[in-house]
mmCIF file of C-alpha atoms and ligand atoms in Angstrom:
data_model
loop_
_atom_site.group_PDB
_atom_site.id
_atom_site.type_symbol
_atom_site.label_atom_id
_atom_site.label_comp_id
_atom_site.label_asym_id
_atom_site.label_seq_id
_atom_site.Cartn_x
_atom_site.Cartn_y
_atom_site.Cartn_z
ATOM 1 C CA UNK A 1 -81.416 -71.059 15.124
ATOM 2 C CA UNK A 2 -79.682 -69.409 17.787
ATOM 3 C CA UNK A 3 -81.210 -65.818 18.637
ATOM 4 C CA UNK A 4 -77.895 -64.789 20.910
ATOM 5 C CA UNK A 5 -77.359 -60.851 20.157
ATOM 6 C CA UNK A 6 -75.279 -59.688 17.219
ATOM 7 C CA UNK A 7 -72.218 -57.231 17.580
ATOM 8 C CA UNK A 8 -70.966 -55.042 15.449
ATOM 9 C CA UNK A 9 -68.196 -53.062 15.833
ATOM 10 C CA UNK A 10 -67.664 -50.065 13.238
ATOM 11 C CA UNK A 11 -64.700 -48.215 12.830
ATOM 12 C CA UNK A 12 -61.777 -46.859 10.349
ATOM 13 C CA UNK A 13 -59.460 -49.485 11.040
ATOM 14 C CA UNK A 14 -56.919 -47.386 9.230
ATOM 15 C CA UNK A 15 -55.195 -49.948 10.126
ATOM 16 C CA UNK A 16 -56.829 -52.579 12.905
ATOM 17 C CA UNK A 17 -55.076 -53.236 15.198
ATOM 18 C CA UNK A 18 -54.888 -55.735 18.279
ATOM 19 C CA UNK A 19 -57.076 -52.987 20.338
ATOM 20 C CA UNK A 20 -59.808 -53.509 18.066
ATOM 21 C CA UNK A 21 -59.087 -57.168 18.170
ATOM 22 C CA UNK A 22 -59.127 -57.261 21.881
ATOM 23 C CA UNK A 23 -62.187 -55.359 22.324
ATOM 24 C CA UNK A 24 -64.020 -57.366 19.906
ATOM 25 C CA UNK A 25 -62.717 -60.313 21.552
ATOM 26 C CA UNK A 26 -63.636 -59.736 25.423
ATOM 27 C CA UNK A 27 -67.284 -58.453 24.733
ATOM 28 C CA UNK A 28 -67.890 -61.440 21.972
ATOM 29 C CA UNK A 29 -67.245 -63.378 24.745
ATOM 30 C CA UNK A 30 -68.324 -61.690 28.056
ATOM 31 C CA UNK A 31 -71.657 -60.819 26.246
ATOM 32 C CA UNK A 32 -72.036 -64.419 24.814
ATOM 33 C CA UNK A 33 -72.763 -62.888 21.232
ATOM 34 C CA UNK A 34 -73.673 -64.920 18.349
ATOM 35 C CA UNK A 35 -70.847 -63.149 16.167
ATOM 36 C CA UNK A 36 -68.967 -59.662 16.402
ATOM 37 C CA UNK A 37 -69.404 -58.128 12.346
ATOM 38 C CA UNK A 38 -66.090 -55.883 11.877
ATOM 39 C CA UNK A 39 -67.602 -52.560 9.977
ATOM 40 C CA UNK A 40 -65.160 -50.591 8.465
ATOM 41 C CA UNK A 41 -66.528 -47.221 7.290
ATOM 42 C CA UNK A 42 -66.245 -45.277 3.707
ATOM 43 C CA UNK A 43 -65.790 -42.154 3.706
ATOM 44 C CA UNK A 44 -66.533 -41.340 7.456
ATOM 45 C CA UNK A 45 -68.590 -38.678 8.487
ATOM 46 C CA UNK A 46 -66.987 -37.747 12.293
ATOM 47 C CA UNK A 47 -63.112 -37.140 11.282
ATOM 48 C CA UNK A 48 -60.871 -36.056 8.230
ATOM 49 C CA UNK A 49 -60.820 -38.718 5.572
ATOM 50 C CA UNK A 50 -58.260 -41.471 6.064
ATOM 51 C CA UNK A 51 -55.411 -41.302 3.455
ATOM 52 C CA UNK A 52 -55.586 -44.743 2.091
ATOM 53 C CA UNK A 53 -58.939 -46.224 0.476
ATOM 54 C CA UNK A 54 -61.573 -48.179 1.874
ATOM 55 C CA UNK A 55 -60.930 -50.979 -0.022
ATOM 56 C CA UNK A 56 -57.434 -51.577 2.074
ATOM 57 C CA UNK A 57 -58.358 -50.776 4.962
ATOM 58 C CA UNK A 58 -60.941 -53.663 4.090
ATOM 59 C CA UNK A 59 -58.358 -56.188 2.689
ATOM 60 C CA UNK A 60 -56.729 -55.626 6.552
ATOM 61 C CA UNK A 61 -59.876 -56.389 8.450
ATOM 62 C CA UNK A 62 -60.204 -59.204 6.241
ATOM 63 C CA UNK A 63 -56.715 -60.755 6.911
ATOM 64 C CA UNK A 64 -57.261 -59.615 10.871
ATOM 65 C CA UNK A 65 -60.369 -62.004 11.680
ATOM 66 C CA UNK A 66 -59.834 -64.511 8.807
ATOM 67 C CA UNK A 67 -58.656 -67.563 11.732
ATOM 68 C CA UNK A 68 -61.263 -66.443 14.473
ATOM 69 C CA UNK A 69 -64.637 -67.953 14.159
ATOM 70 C CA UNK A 70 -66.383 -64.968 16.357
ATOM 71 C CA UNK A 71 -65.184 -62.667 13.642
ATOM 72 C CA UNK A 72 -67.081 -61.818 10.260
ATOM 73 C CA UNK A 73 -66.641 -58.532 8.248
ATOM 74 C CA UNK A 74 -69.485 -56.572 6.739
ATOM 75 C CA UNK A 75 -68.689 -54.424 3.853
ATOM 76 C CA UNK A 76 -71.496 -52.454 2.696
ATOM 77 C CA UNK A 77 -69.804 -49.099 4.443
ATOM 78 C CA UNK A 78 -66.959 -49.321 2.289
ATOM 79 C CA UNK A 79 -69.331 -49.654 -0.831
ATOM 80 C CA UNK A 80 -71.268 -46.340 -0.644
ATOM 81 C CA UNK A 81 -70.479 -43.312 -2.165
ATOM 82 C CA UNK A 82 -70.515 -40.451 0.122
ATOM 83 C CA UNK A 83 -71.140 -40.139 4.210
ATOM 84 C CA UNK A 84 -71.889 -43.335 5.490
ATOM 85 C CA UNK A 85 -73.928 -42.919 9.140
ATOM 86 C CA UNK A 86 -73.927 -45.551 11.998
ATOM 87 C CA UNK A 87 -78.204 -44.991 11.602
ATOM 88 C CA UNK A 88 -78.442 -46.054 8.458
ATOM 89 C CA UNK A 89 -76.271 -49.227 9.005
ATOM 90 C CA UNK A 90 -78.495 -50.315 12.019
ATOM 91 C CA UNK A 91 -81.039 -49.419 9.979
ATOM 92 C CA UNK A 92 -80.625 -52.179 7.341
ATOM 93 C CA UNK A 93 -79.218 -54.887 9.896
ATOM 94 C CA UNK A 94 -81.972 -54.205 11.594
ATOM 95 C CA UNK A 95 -84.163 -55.070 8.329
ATOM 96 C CA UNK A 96 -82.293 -58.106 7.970
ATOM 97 C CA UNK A 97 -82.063 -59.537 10.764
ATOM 98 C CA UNK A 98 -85.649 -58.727 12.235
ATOM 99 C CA UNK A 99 -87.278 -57.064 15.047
ATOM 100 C CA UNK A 100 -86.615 -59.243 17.744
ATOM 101 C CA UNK A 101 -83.028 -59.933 17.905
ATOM 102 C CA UNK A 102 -80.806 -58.486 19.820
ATOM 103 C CA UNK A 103 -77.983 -56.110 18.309
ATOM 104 C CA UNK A 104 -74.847 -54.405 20.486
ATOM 105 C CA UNK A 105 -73.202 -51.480 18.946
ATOM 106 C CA UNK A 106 -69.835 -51.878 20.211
ATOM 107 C CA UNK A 107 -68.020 -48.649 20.844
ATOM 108 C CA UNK A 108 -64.460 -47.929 22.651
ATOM 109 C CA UNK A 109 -65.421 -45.007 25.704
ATOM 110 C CA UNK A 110 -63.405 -42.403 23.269
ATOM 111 C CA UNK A 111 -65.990 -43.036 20.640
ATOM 112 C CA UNK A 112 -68.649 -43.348 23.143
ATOM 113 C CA UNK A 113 -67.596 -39.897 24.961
ATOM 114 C CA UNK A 114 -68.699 -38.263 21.278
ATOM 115 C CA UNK A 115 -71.654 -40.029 20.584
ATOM 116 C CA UNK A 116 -74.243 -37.236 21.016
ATOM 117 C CA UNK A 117 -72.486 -35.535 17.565
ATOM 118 C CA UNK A 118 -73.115 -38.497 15.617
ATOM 119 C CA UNK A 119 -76.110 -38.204 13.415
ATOM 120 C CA UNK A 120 -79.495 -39.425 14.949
ATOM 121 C CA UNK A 121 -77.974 -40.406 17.436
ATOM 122 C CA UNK A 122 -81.143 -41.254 19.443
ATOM 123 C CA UNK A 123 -82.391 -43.363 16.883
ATOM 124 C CA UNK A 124 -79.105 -45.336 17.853
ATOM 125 C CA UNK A 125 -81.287 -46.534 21.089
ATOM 126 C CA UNK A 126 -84.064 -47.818 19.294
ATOM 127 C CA UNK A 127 -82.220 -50.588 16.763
ATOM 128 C CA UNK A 128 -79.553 -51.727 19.318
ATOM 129 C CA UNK A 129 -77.786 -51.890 22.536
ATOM 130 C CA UNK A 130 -74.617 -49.881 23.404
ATOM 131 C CA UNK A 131 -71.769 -51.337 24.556
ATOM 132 C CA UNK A 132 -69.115 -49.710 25.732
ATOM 133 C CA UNK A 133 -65.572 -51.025 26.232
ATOM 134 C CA UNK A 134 -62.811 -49.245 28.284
ATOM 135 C CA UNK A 135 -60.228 -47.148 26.548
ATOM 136 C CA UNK A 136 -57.044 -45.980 28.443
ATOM 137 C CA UNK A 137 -56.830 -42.388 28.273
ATOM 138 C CA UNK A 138 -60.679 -42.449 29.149
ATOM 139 C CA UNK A 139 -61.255 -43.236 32.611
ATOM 140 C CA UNK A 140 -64.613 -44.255 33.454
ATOM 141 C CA UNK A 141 -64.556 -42.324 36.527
ATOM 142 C CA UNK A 142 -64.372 -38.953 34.919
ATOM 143 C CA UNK A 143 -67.068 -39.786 32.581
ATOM 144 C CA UNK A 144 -70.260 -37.910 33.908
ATOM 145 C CA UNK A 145 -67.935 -34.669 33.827
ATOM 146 C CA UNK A 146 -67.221 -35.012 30.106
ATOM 147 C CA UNK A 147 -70.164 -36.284 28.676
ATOM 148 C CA UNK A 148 -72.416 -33.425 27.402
ATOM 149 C CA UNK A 149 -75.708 -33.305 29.240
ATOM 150 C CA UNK A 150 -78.081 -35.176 26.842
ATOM 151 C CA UNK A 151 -75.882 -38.121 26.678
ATOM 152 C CA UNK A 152 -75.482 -38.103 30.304
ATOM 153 C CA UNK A 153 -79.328 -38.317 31.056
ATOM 154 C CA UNK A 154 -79.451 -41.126 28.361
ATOM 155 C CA UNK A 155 -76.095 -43.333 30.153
ATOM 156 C CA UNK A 156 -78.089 -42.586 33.852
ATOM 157 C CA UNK A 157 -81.530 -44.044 32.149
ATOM 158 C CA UNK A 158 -80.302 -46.759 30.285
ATOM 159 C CA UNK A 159 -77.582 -48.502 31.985
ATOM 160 C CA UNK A 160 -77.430 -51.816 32.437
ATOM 161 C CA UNK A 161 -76.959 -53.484 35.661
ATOM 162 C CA UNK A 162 -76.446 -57.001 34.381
ATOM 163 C CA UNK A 163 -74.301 -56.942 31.280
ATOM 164 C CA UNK A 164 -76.024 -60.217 29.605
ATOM 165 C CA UNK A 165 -79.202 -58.189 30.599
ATOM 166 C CA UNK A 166 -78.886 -57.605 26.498
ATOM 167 C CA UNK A 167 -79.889 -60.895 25.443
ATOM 168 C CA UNK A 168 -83.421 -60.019 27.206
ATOM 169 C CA UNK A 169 -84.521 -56.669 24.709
ATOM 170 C CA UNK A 170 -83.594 -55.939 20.980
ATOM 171 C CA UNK A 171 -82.079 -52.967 22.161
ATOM 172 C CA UNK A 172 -82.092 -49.760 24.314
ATOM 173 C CA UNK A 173 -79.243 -50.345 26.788
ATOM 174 C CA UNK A 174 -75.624 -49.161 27.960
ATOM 175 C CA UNK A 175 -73.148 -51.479 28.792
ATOM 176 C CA UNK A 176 -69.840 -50.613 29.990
ATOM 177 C CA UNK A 177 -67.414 -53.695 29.648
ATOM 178 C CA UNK A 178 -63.812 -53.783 31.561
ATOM 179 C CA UNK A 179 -61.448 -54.906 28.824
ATOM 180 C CA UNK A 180 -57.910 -55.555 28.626
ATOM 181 C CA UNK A 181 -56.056 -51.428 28.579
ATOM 182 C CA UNK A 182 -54.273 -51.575 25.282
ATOM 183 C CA UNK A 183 -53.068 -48.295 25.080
ATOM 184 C CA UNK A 184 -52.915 -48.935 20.900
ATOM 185 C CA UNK A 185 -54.465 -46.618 18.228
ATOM 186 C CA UNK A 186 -54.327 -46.264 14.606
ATOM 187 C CA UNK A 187 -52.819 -42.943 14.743
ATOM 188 C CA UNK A 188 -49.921 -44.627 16.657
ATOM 189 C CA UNK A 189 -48.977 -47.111 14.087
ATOM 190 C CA UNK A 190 -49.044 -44.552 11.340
ATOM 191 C CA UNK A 191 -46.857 -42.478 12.821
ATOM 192 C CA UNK A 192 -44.413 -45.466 14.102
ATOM 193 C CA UNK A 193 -44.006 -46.103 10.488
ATOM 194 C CA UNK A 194 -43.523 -42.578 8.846
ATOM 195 C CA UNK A 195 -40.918 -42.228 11.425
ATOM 196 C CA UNK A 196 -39.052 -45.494 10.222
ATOM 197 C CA UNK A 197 -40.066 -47.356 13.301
ATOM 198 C CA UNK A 198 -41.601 -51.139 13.649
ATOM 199 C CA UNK A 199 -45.619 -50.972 14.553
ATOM 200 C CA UNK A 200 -44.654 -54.964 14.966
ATOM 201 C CA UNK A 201 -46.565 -56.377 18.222
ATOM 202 C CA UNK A 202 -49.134 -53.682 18.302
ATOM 203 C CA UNK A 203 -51.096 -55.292 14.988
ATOM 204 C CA UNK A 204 -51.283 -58.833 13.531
ATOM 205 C CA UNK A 205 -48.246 -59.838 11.718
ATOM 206 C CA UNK A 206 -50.521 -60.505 7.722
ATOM 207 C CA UNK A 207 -51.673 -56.871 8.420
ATOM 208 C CA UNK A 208 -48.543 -55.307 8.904
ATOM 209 C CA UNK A 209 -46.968 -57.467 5.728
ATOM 210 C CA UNK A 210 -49.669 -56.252 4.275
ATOM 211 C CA UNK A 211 -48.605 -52.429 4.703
ATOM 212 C CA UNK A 212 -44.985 -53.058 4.374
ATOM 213 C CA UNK A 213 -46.094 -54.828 0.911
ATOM 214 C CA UNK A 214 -48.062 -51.912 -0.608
ATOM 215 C CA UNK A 215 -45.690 -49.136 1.564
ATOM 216 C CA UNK A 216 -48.683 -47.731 2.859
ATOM 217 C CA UNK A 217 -48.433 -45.099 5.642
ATOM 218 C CA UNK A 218 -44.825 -44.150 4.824
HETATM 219 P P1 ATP B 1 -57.396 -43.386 15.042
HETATM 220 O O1 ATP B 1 -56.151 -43.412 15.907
HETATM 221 O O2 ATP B 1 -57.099 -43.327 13.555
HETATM 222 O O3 ATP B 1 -58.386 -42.338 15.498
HETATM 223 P P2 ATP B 1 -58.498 -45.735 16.423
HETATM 224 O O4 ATP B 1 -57.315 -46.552 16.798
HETATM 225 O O5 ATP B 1 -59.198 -44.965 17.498
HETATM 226 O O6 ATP B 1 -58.147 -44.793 15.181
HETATM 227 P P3 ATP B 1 -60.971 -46.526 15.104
HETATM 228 O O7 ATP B 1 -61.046 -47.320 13.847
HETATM 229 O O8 ATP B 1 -61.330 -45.094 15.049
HETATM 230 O O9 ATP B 1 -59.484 -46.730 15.702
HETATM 231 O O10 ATP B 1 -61.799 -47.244 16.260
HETATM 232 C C1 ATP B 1 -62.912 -48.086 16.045
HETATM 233 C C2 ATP B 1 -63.520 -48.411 17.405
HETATM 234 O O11 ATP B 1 -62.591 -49.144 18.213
HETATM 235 C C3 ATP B 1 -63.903 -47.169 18.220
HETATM 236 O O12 ATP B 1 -65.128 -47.427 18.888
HETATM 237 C C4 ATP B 1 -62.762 -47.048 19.224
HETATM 238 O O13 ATP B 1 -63.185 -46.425 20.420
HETATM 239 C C5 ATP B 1 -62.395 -48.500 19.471
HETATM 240 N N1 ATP B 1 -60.995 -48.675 19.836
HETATM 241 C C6 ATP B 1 -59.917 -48.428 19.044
HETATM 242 N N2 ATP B 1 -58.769 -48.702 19.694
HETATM 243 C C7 ATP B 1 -59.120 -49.119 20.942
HETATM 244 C C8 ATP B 1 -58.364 -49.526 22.099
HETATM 245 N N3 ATP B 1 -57.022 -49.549 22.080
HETATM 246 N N4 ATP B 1 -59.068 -49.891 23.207
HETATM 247 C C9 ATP B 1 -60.430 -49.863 23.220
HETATM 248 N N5 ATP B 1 -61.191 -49.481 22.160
HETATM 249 C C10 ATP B 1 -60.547 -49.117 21.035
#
């Protein structure tokens, strides 16, 4: 059985879109992971709650990676009542999947930028590697200025010179991947379509028939 590292990628996905896909895509590959799992939250701890439920935001994920063999989706997020923390997640993977293997939490360099406010965030360091994808709007060469000092100290001591240095440890390294700069976010598409515009070309086409089906986001 292949022991190549698992990614997962967590998110709101309110809805995907082809930045997530893309970023998911390039590190699958660059990284030479077994499989990227697609994580989208409950009820989210960092940001204001997202208008529509979990359970669509699921049904889009779903139709998003159903063709791409890379792709799976792991729902247990959008089954818990309550906050749902990154920790605990790694937490049970970790359970499952045993001590040895390697995980990558896959983050965009927004969501990496406010990592020292998620909770236990530490403990992050100890079930899997980070990986960090570029994000435009978040230049890598301003990072050190904007990242508070404790995550600083962490992204000087754990850095990774050689990126596929992750199949080598269970976990306990940065990463910072080059991807393709889709300048796409959820936020975006939601407000394309309350203001009667087409979000077509920034999302897969069964997502967005999706939406237009159930009128979400109008
Ligand atoms: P919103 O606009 O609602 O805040 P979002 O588009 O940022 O949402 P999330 O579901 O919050 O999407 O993002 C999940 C993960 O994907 C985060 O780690 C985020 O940094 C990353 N990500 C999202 N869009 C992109 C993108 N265009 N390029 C690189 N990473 C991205």
């Amino acid at each position: 059985m292949s022991s190549a590292p698992i990614g997962i990628l967590g998110g709101t996905f309110d809805p995907v879109h082809y930045g997530h896909l893309r970023l998911a895509q390039e590190v699958g590959e660059g990284l030479k992971l077994q499989e990227v799992r697609f994580v989208p939250s409950g009820t989210p701890p960092h940001r204001t709650a997202p208008r529509i439920s979990a359970v669509e935001r699921l049904a889009m994920v779903r139709l998003a990676v159903r063709d791409n063999p890379l792709f799976t989706v792991d729902e247990r997020e959008t089954r818990r009542s309550g906050p749902g923390y990154t920790v605990d997640t790694l937490t049970e993977l970790r359970q499952e999947i045993g001590a040895t293997r390697p995980l990558c939490l896959l983050v965009g360099a927004d969501a990496f930028l406010d990592f020292a406010t998620w909770s236990r965030w530490h403990e992050l360091f100890t079930l899997a590697h980070v990986v960090v994808a570029h994000r435009p709007g978040f230049p890598v060469d301003t990072w050190q200025d904007r990242m508070p000092q404790p995550l600083a100290r962490e992204y000087a001591a754990r850095t990774l010179r050689q990126p596929l240095a992750v199949h080598l440890a269970p976990a306990g390294g940065i990463v910072i991947i080059p991807i393709a700069a889709l300048d796409i976010s959820a936020t975006m598409i939601r407000d394309c379509i309350r203001a009667g515009a087409s979000p077509r070309y920034l999302l897969p086409d069964s997502v967005l028939d999706y939406i237009q089906t159930r009128r979400l986001y109008v």
